[in-house]
Structure formats: C-alpha cells, structure tokens
Amino acid sequence: MIDRSKRPRRAFRRPAVEEERTVRRAVAAAAIGNVAEWYDFGIYSYLAAVVLGRAFFPDGGQWATAYTLGAFAAAFLMRPLGGFVFGRLGDKIGRTKVLSATVVLMAVSTVLLGLIPSYGAIGVAAPLLVLFVRMLQGFSAGGEYTGALTLIAEYSPDRRRGFFGSWLEFGTLTGYTFGAGVCWTVIAVLPEQDLLSWGWRVPFMLALPLGITGIYLRLRLEDTPAFRQLMERSPALATMSSRRALQIVVTRYRAAALVAVGIVVAWNVTNYVLTNYVPTYLTGTLPRYGLGGSSPEVATALQVVVMVLMLCVIVSVGRLSDRVGRKPVLMTGSVGLVLLGLPAVWLLRGGLVGQVAGLLIIGLALVCFAAVSPSTLPALFPTMIRYSSLAVLFNLAVSLFAGTAPTIIEALATATGNLDWPGYFLVGAGIVGVVSTRFLSEQAGRPLDGAAPLTSSSELPPPPLSADGVPLENPRQ
C-alpha cells in the first residue's frame, strides 16, 4: 500500500461544514457540465462506422473505419497538453473558472465539427479539418474531467464522497447515452441519402444548448472548500511553478501516481472498448468477416440499453463504497475483467442474445470502476497539486493506453484476422486493475489530503431543545 505516514499533514482542529444545498448544487454543476462535455466527445464514435467514414474517408476501403477511429484517437494526443494547461490554472485560480472555460471550448469545437464540408466538397481539406477540431476537443477534455472530478471530491462530505463522486460518472454516462440516443434517432429516421448529406450534422449542432447550460451552472458556483482553505492558509501557493509541482509529485507522491495511472488505465480501457469500439465491432468488423454482427440501429440501441442499466446502479455502487470501502469494489471489477473479458467478446459474436450478455458483462465491470474512481483518485494527492497532478497523469494514461485502444484493436483485427483482440485488451486492463488496487490505500470516510475534515449541514446533530421545544443556541454545560 501507499505509505502516507512520512508525509507532513496539517492538523485541522475543527471540521469544515458546508450547506447541504450548496454541496448538491456543486455536484449538479459538475455532473451536468460533464453531460455536455461527453455528449460532445462521444457522438463521433457512434457515427464513425455508419457515416463519418463515408463522409470524410470515402476512398479508404476496408481501412476507412480505422482512419475514422484514427481521427478519434488524435484527440488524445492533445489531452495531456490540455491537462497540463488547465490543471495548473485550476490549482492557481480555482476550479470553477477553469471548468467554465473547458465547457465553452468543447461546445464550440463540436459545433464546428458539424459544420465541416464533406470530402466530396473540399477534398483532403475535410479530413484535415476533422483532425484539427478533434484535437481542440481533446485539449478541452484534458482539463474537463479531472477538474469536475476534483470539484466534486472537494465539495463532498468525507462520509459520502463515494456517493457524490458517482454522480460525476452518472453525468458521463448520461452524456454518452443521450449522444447514442440522438445518433440512433437520426440513423433510424432519416433515409440514407439525407443522413449522409446533412442528417449526421444534427447531433453536433445540439452541443450548443448543452454547453450553454453547463456554463451557466458553473459560473454561479463558488470555489471548493478545500481550495478556499488553501488560499486562506497559503495564498503564495497560487504562484507555485509547474516544475515545483512536478517535483512534489515525483519526490513525495510517486507511489500514489503509479497507483492512479494503473486505476485510470484499467477503468478507461474498459470504458473505451465498450463505448467507442464495440459499436464499430458489431456494425463493421464482424460483418466484414462474415459473422453475425448487427445493424447500426440495433448496435446503438444495445449500447443505450446497457448504459441505462448502468445509470440505474452506479449511484448505489458509489454509496456502497462509502460503507465497504473503495478497494473491494475496484477489485471486483478488475477480477471480473480477468475472468470474463474474453468470454464477453466471444458472446458478442453469438447473435442478439449473446451481444446483450457480452455488453452486460463489460458494463458491470465498468460500473465498478466508474462509480468509485471519482472518489478514489482525488484522495491520492494534496489540495495544492490535486487538479494538476490528476489532469496530467489521467490524460497521459488515457491517451497512451485507453483512448488509442479502439484504433489499435481495429488495426490488429484487420491486420491479423483475429477477432479476440478486444478480449485481450479487457483481460490486460483487469490485470492492471488488480495490481493497482492491491497497492491502493483505503481512503473511504477520511478527509482529503491537505483539507480539513468536511461534513455537510445535513450531517450535523440537531440542536438541543428547551423544555418547550425551542432550539437552544448556547445550551448550558
């Protein structure tokens, strides 16, 4: 486990108390903004195999899908840079200002993506513009998720951090589900010619009102209790250089950083296989090899059903982790991937019933990570470097190992003809998760490093009453 005994910790005499209404408003602002962010980021993958390959890579042949997913992966090249820039800003000027900026950038870039002319209209400039806009989206995403994760963790009472943290992934899944539902609707309703000419642009245009909603909610929010405490205690920390922040991570939090990277890899490989590669696998890869895949409408509908089921349980799993701890839940998901990753992929080749079963297995493993990681990762680092550390480590791990997984899997399957590659990646993710969880220090119910113990007004004991039932402000001892 990570040894925290040698780290200097500031002793806080009294716990901080936050109004329950403020806590819930902060969680809603982060989660709803996250809905907009991941709706924008996810709709590309749902349209990749069905439309975007033909719109922007019409001469790609059997590699058109791989090219389209390659443009998807390009966004992950920019995520570490976005994490570095927005993370340092978040530790200097506060969480809420930076999170408002990330929503603006994502909404604008997504609308721009929907306005790009097709290859038939402007030639090679079309895929180049797609590549550029996807990189803008990646830059935004680099600061968005870890900022929202930090904000919720720092607003959440210590005893309910797992419960409130799970709402962040509830927002992520809602964004993906909404994106899948919108894409399914335009695919199912519109004739193919209309879909190719203008219909695929509709989901991208809807990013604008979603983004405006996220901006409005976040701008009305005060910064987190932990960040306010830090600025009151040591305002000079706002001027700390990026080099000094990196030195702190390397010298004092090296083990924590390795554990964080491992959890992020296990979690996000599973996430991107399910949400970004499986639709392509069912609609493009399997039919290309003469196996029973599914139509775009059925594949998208299956994705929506599985994610709705995940939405139904994710908050309960987060609440459970507040009682039993984070480690048992994370270990359950990791072991599930090791044992069932390959069988789940085999089931995807077994018709509709098998596809439902395979998706449910992957979804249940994913929900163990998604419900608990938002409350686990922020507890590994202190307030002064929490946002920047998470932003850089999270995005490096996602960019190198997870976001590129759909492209690598598709390329390997195309090159080798072996359709088990998604299962190999899931098993590998499970092994990484088992090792990382083994060395994780249990933090459920404990204050965040560098912050006072935090409770909410709803958790305070009721005031004593007089004989006639009037609350007493200063009862005699």
XYZ file of C-alpha atoms in Angstrom:
477
model
C 0.000 0.000 0.000
C 0.973 3.628 -0.354
C 2.784 4.737 2.789
C 1.359 8.064 3.908
C 2.990 8.042 7.348
C 6.039 10.053 6.220
C 4.057 12.828 4.592
C 3.525 16.054 6.509
C -0.163 16.591 7.215
C -1.643 19.764 8.581
C -3.683 19.233 11.722
C -7.147 20.761 11.470
C -8.822 21.325 14.816
C -12.379 21.639 13.609
C -14.180 20.126 10.623
C -15.462 22.398 7.906
C -19.216 22.473 7.395
C -20.819 23.088 4.015
C -24.504 23.659 3.408
C -26.134 20.530 2.007
C -27.863 22.632 -0.646
C -24.515 24.041 -1.779
C -22.968 20.564 -1.956
C -25.786 19.301 -4.140
C -25.640 22.376 -6.368
C -21.897 21.881 -6.854
C -22.352 18.225 -7.727
C -25.120 19.115 -10.178
C -22.996 21.806 -11.846
C -20.093 19.412 -12.329
C -22.238 16.484 -13.435
C -24.455 18.426 -15.855
C -21.435 20.127 -17.377
C -19.974 16.663 -17.758
C -23.114 15.555 -19.608
C -22.488 18.262 -22.192
C -18.765 17.504 -22.420
C -19.101 13.766 -23.005
C -22.128 14.042 -25.235
C -19.897 16.170 -27.469
C -16.959 13.833 -27.205
C -18.914 10.601 -27.671
C -21.159 11.230 -30.668
C -18.190 10.997 -33.041
C -17.667 7.336 -32.184
C -21.344 6.453 -32.639
C -21.332 7.925 -36.130
C -17.830 6.736 -37.075
C -18.609 3.425 -38.769
C -22.030 4.413 -40.096
C -21.485 7.849 -41.627
C -18.229 9.625 -40.899
C -16.027 7.118 -42.683
C -18.013 7.639 -45.895
C -18.223 11.413 -45.432
C -14.530 12.048 -44.795
C -12.646 8.899 -45.912
C -14.619 7.609 -48.922
C -11.514 6.133 -50.600
C -10.313 4.266 -47.510
C -11.736 0.872 -48.456
C -11.546 -1.631 -45.602
C -9.327 0.829 -43.715
C -11.926 3.631 -43.737
C -13.131 2.687 -40.256
C -9.576 2.581 -38.934
C -8.892 6.028 -40.446
C -12.048 7.419 -38.855
C -11.113 5.977 -35.466
C -7.623 7.339 -36.014
C -9.071 10.847 -36.132
C -10.910 9.952 -32.921
C -7.609 8.902 -31.346
C -5.949 12.160 -32.436
C -7.925 13.958 -29.739
C -5.984 12.006 -27.155
C -2.702 13.443 -28.380
C -3.902 16.811 -27.075
C -5.401 15.645 -23.797
C -2.115 15.648 -21.834
C -1.393 19.191 -23.037
C -4.903 20.287 -22.095
C -4.489 18.602 -18.724
C -1.189 20.374 -18.115
C -2.540 23.817 -19.040
C -5.943 23.616 -17.372
C -4.651 21.637 -14.382
C -2.078 24.257 -13.410
C -4.649 27.012 -13.938
C -7.107 25.138 -11.748
C -4.587 24.935 -8.904
C -3.791 28.645 -9.282
C -7.042 30.471 -9.981
C -9.621 27.936 -8.863
C -11.669 25.039 -10.159
C -14.876 26.733 -11.302
C -13.325 29.311 -13.648
C -11.327 26.674 -15.495
C -14.290 24.311 -15.769
C -16.388 27.040 -17.364
C -13.676 27.545 -19.988
C -13.466 23.827 -20.837
C -17.212 23.627 -21.494
C -17.057 26.661 -23.798
C -14.183 25.204 -25.814
C -15.794 21.779 -26.161
C -19.179 23.162 -27.238
C -17.650 25.488 -29.849
C -15.368 22.805 -31.314
C -18.199 20.269 -31.517
C -20.423 22.707 -33.409
C -17.524 23.398 -35.762
C -17.138 19.674 -36.393
C -20.745 19.524 -37.507
C -20.129 22.356 -39.986
C -17.142 20.820 -41.825
C -17.922 20.111 -45.514
C -17.562 16.524 -46.700
C -14.638 15.079 -48.665
C -16.690 15.352 -51.838
C -16.989 19.119 -51.359
C -13.480 20.201 -50.371
C -11.325 17.103 -50.817
C -8.458 16.309 -48.455
C -9.095 19.508 -46.501
C -12.157 17.803 -44.953
C -10.322 15.077 -43.001
C -7.616 17.581 -42.060
C -10.231 19.885 -40.561
C -11.778 16.944 -38.716
C -8.357 16.167 -37.300
C -7.873 19.769 -36.154
C -11.277 20.024 -34.470
C -10.847 16.653 -32.778
C -7.590 17.964 -31.329
C -9.425 21.006 -29.961
C -11.918 18.652 -28.342
C -9.081 16.654 -26.843
C -7.471 19.815 -25.447
C -10.760 20.705 -23.756
C -11.368 17.188 -22.438
C -7.878 17.247 -20.928
C -8.997 19.792 -18.371
C -12.682 18.958 -18.071
C -12.992 15.564 -16.477
C -10.276 15.814 -13.838
C -11.439 19.322 -12.972
C -15.009 18.133 -12.453
C -13.697 15.154 -10.519
C -11.638 17.448 -8.273
C -14.543 19.842 -7.738
C -16.969 17.137 -6.650
C -14.432 15.414 -4.396
C -13.544 18.687 -2.650
C -17.191 19.609 -2.115
C -18.281 16.158 -0.918
C -18.565 15.368 2.811
C -15.985 12.773 3.828
C -18.535 10.125 4.745
C -20.418 10.424 1.425
C -17.648 11.107 -1.100
C -18.280 7.815 -2.894
C -21.966 8.608 -3.287
C -21.476 12.139 -4.593
C -18.490 11.147 -6.740
C -20.563 8.545 -8.540
C -22.830 11.333 -9.820
C -19.982 12.562 -11.988
C -19.957 9.297 -13.909
C -23.748 9.366 -13.883
C -23.320 12.566 -15.887
C -20.736 10.974 -18.170
C -22.988 8.006 -18.893
C -25.939 10.331 -19.406
C -23.931 12.274 -21.978
C -22.917 9.106 -23.795
C -26.466 7.738 -23.598
C -28.004 10.950 -24.861
C -25.450 11.036 -27.660
C -26.176 7.433 -28.577
C -29.917 8.100 -28.482
C -29.668 11.150 -30.729
C -27.431 9.284 -33.185
C -29.757 6.281 -33.183
C -32.710 8.566 -33.917
C -31.131 10.269 -36.927
C -29.859 6.924 -38.267
C -33.228 5.227 -37.870
C -35.456 8.075 -39.051
C -33.602 9.590 -41.973
C -33.135 7.998 -45.398
C -29.512 7.107 -46.109
C -29.032 9.928 -48.598
C -30.332 12.552 -46.171
C -28.235 11.059 -43.387
C -25.069 11.334 -45.476
C -25.790 14.809 -46.807
C -26.952 16.647 -43.673
C -28.529 14.403 -41.046
C -25.275 13.409 -39.339
C -24.669 17.082 -38.527
C -27.731 17.390 -36.274
C -26.186 15.672 -33.208
C -23.205 18.029 -33.375
C -25.438 21.108 -33.510
C -27.175 20.098 -30.278
C -23.892 20.643 -28.442
C -24.543 24.381 -28.251
C -27.559 24.442 -25.871
C -25.986 21.731 -23.724
C -22.796 23.745 -23.425
C -24.660 26.930 -22.507
C -26.437 25.069 -19.693
C -23.153 23.775 -18.297
C -21.539 27.223 -18.412
C -24.487 28.858 -16.617
C -24.433 26.359 -13.750
C -20.680 26.513 -13.219
C -20.361 30.295 -13.282
C -22.855 30.532 -10.399
C -20.761 28.287 -8.171
C -18.271 29.354 -5.501
C -14.924 27.561 -5.423
C -14.440 24.430 -3.345
C -13.967 24.424 0.454
C -10.541 22.780 0.090
C -9.305 25.382 -2.397
C -10.629 28.254 -0.258
C -8.843 26.815 2.774
C -5.623 26.547 0.772
C -5.798 30.163 -0.386
C -6.570 31.411 3.132
C -3.761 29.356 4.608
C -1.049 29.770 1.950
C -2.033 32.193 -0.845
C 1.532 32.115 -2.195
C 0.937 28.541 -3.374
C -1.052 30.046 -6.264
C 2.289 31.174 -7.701
C 3.979 27.775 -7.446
C 5.693 26.847 -10.698
C 4.810 23.802 -12.767
C 8.334 22.494 -12.226
C 7.912 22.658 -8.458
C 4.553 20.886 -8.655
C 6.164 18.109 -10.687
C 8.985 17.806 -8.131
C 6.435 17.342 -5.356
C 4.709 14.550 -7.266
C 7.978 12.771 -8.092
C 9.538 13.035 -4.645
C 6.546 12.640 -2.323
C 3.713 11.120 -4.333
C 5.470 8.775 -6.749
C 3.724 5.642 -5.463
C 0.372 7.409 -5.482
C 0.976 8.474 -9.086
C 1.679 4.892 -10.180
C -1.468 3.618 -8.471
C -3.517 6.412 -10.039
C -2.204 5.624 -13.520
C -2.995 1.924 -13.072
C -6.574 2.574 -11.987
C -7.101 5.039 -14.830
C -5.770 2.549 -17.401
C -7.950 -0.320 -16.167
C -11.023 1.883 -15.974
C -10.648 3.691 -19.279
C -9.561 0.770 -21.454
C -12.806 -0.896 -20.361
C -14.723 2.320 -20.979
C -13.404 2.949 -24.482
C -13.765 -0.672 -25.551
C -17.430 -0.585 -24.514
C -18.448 2.902 -25.616
C -16.188 3.509 -28.602
C -15.084 0.221 -30.095
C -17.977 -2.203 -29.583
C -20.347 -0.240 -31.898
C -17.702 -0.462 -34.646
C -17.029 -4.120 -33.818
C -20.704 -5.047 -34.170
C -21.530 -2.978 -37.241
C -18.285 -3.057 -39.193
C -15.695 -5.602 -38.079
C -17.872 -8.690 -37.600
C -19.886 -8.289 -40.840
C -16.642 -7.793 -42.748
C -15.590 -11.296 -41.691
C -18.974 -12.843 -42.461
C -20.025 -13.166 -38.834
C -23.298 -12.149 -37.243
C -22.867 -8.550 -36.304
C -25.794 -6.182 -36.090
C -27.257 -3.212 -37.881
C -26.282 0.292 -36.762
C -29.742 0.787 -35.282
C -29.566 -2.418 -33.203
C -25.968 -1.829 -32.076
C -26.744 1.696 -30.910
C -29.943 0.560 -29.196
C -27.999 -2.122 -27.324
C -25.474 0.475 -26.189
C -28.265 2.700 -24.918
C -29.913 -0.159 -23.005
C -26.661 -1.195 -21.317
C -25.787 2.369 -20.352
C -29.276 2.984 -18.975
C -28.863 -0.116 -16.807
C -25.500 1.233 -15.642
C -27.188 4.535 -14.804
C -29.668 2.643 -12.634
C -26.964 1.097 -10.426
C -23.948 3.414 -10.479
C -25.047 5.711 -7.649
C -25.908 2.705 -5.464
C -22.447 1.264 -6.084
C -20.890 4.607 -5.131
C -22.941 4.664 -1.918
C -21.878 1.078 -1.215
C -18.218 2.096 -1.408
C -18.790 4.574 1.427
C -19.732 1.602 3.623
C -17.442 -1.222 2.482
C -14.547 0.822 1.062
C -13.250 1.587 -2.416
C -10.872 -1.356 -2.699
C -13.435 -4.203 -2.619
C -15.462 -2.578 -5.408
C -12.419 -1.884 -7.590
C -11.099 -5.410 -7.063
C -14.457 -6.887 -8.060
C -14.392 -5.061 -11.379
C -10.742 -5.963 -12.025
C -11.148 -9.677 -11.306
C -14.327 -9.703 -13.410
C -12.378 -8.424 -16.407
C -9.612 -11.002 -15.976
C -12.061 -13.902 -15.790
C -14.776 -12.730 -18.178
C -13.117 -10.311 -20.634
C -12.602 -12.896 -23.375
C -15.921 -14.722 -22.845
C -17.709 -11.375 -23.113
C -16.154 -10.760 -26.545
C -16.991 -14.323 -27.665
C -20.603 -13.657 -26.691
C -20.666 -10.577 -28.929
C -20.316 -12.969 -31.877
C -23.268 -15.087 -30.739
C -26.282 -13.218 -32.083
C -28.554 -10.784 -30.314
C -28.782 -12.692 -27.011
C -25.027 -13.122 -26.875
C -24.481 -9.458 -27.676
C -26.731 -8.403 -24.817
C -24.930 -10.747 -22.427
C -21.474 -9.648 -23.551
C -22.308 -5.966 -23.242
C -23.779 -6.501 -19.777
C -20.622 -8.249 -18.562
C -18.402 -5.423 -19.779
C -20.842 -2.829 -18.436
C -20.951 -4.374 -14.946
C -17.157 -4.439 -14.759
C -17.033 -0.829 -15.937
C -19.546 0.349 -13.369
C -17.282 -0.894 -10.547
C -14.562 1.471 -11.767
C -16.814 4.335 -12.805
C -18.706 4.501 -9.512
C -15.629 4.503 -7.286
C -12.700 6.048 -9.172
C -14.001 9.658 -8.944
C -13.780 9.448 -5.144
C -10.586 7.352 -5.113
C -8.246 9.338 -7.356
C -8.519 12.826 -5.727
C -7.714 11.307 -2.322
C -4.254 10.330 -3.573
C -2.938 13.933 -3.829
C -2.986 17.101 -1.680
C -5.059 20.176 -2.490
C -2.145 22.289 -3.731
C -1.366 19.922 -6.632
C -4.550 17.826 -6.860
C -6.031 19.220 -10.071
C -2.740 19.474 -11.968
C -1.478 16.055 -10.850
C -4.699 14.307 -11.778
C -5.019 16.205 -15.050
C -1.560 15.253 -16.288
C -1.498 11.659 -15.018
C -5.077 10.898 -16.001
C -4.724 12.240 -19.514
C -1.327 10.668 -20.165
C -2.706 7.296 -19.110
C -5.870 7.694 -21.168
C -4.015 8.990 -24.218
C -1.309 6.334 -24.259
C -3.289 3.261 -23.267
C -7.060 3.797 -23.371
C -8.134 6.355 -25.954
C -5.966 4.703 -28.587
C -7.333 1.238 -27.752
C -10.208 1.277 -30.320
C -7.828 2.245 -33.135
C -5.179 -0.306 -32.124
C -7.736 -3.085 -31.690
C -9.289 -2.404 -35.085
C -5.876 -2.235 -36.754
C -4.754 -5.510 -35.136
C -8.011 -7.251 -36.045
C -7.738 -6.034 -39.637
C -4.083 -6.996 -39.940
C -4.283 -10.423 -38.267
C -7.877 -11.511 -38.790
C -8.061 -12.366 -35.061
C -11.331 -11.068 -33.612
C -10.384 -11.730 -29.981
C -8.287 -8.589 -29.600
C -10.971 -6.676 -27.662
C -10.978 -9.502 -25.117
C -7.196 -9.443 -24.785
C -7.337 -5.740 -24.024
C -10.051 -6.265 -21.396
C -8.081 -9.021 -19.676
C -4.970 -6.833 -19.690
C -6.957 -3.971 -18.173
C -8.190 -6.306 -15.448
C -4.655 -7.412 -14.558
C -3.522 -3.785 -14.289
C -6.561 -3.082 -12.086
C -5.805 -5.982 -9.728
C -2.191 -4.893 -9.210
C -3.086 -1.213 -8.731
C -5.889 -1.916 -6.279
C -3.581 -4.175 -4.279
C -1.293 -1.216 -3.574
C -4.088 1.334 -3.022
C -4.521 2.779 0.463
C -8.162 2.729 1.560
C -9.487 6.294 1.904
C -13.230 5.846 2.369
C -14.553 8.130 5.088
C -11.258 10.024 5.539
C -10.553 13.720 4.862
C -8.763 14.678 1.686
C -5.028 15.270 1.986
C -4.423 18.969 2.710
C -8.022 19.765 3.651
C -9.990 19.949 6.863
C -12.475 17.176 7.622
C -15.624 18.079 5.734
C -19.212 17.495 6.704
C -22.485 18.942 5.473
C -25.212 20.724 7.376
C -27.484 17.697 6.986
C -24.992 15.543 8.923
C -24.819 17.826 11.975
C -26.685 16.717 15.106
C -29.886 18.663 15.777
C -29.574 21.493 18.335
C -30.705 20.775 21.882
C -34.195 21.934 22.732
C -35.596 23.697 25.738
C -38.404 22.201 27.758
C -40.952 23.882 25.500
C -39.259 22.733 22.271
C -37.282 25.881 21.357
C -33.776 25.260 19.909
C -31.005 26.461 22.211
C -28.057 28.254 20.613
C -25.777 28.153 23.641
C -27.016 25.460 25.980
C -25.506 25.430 29.446
C -22.978 22.669 30.025
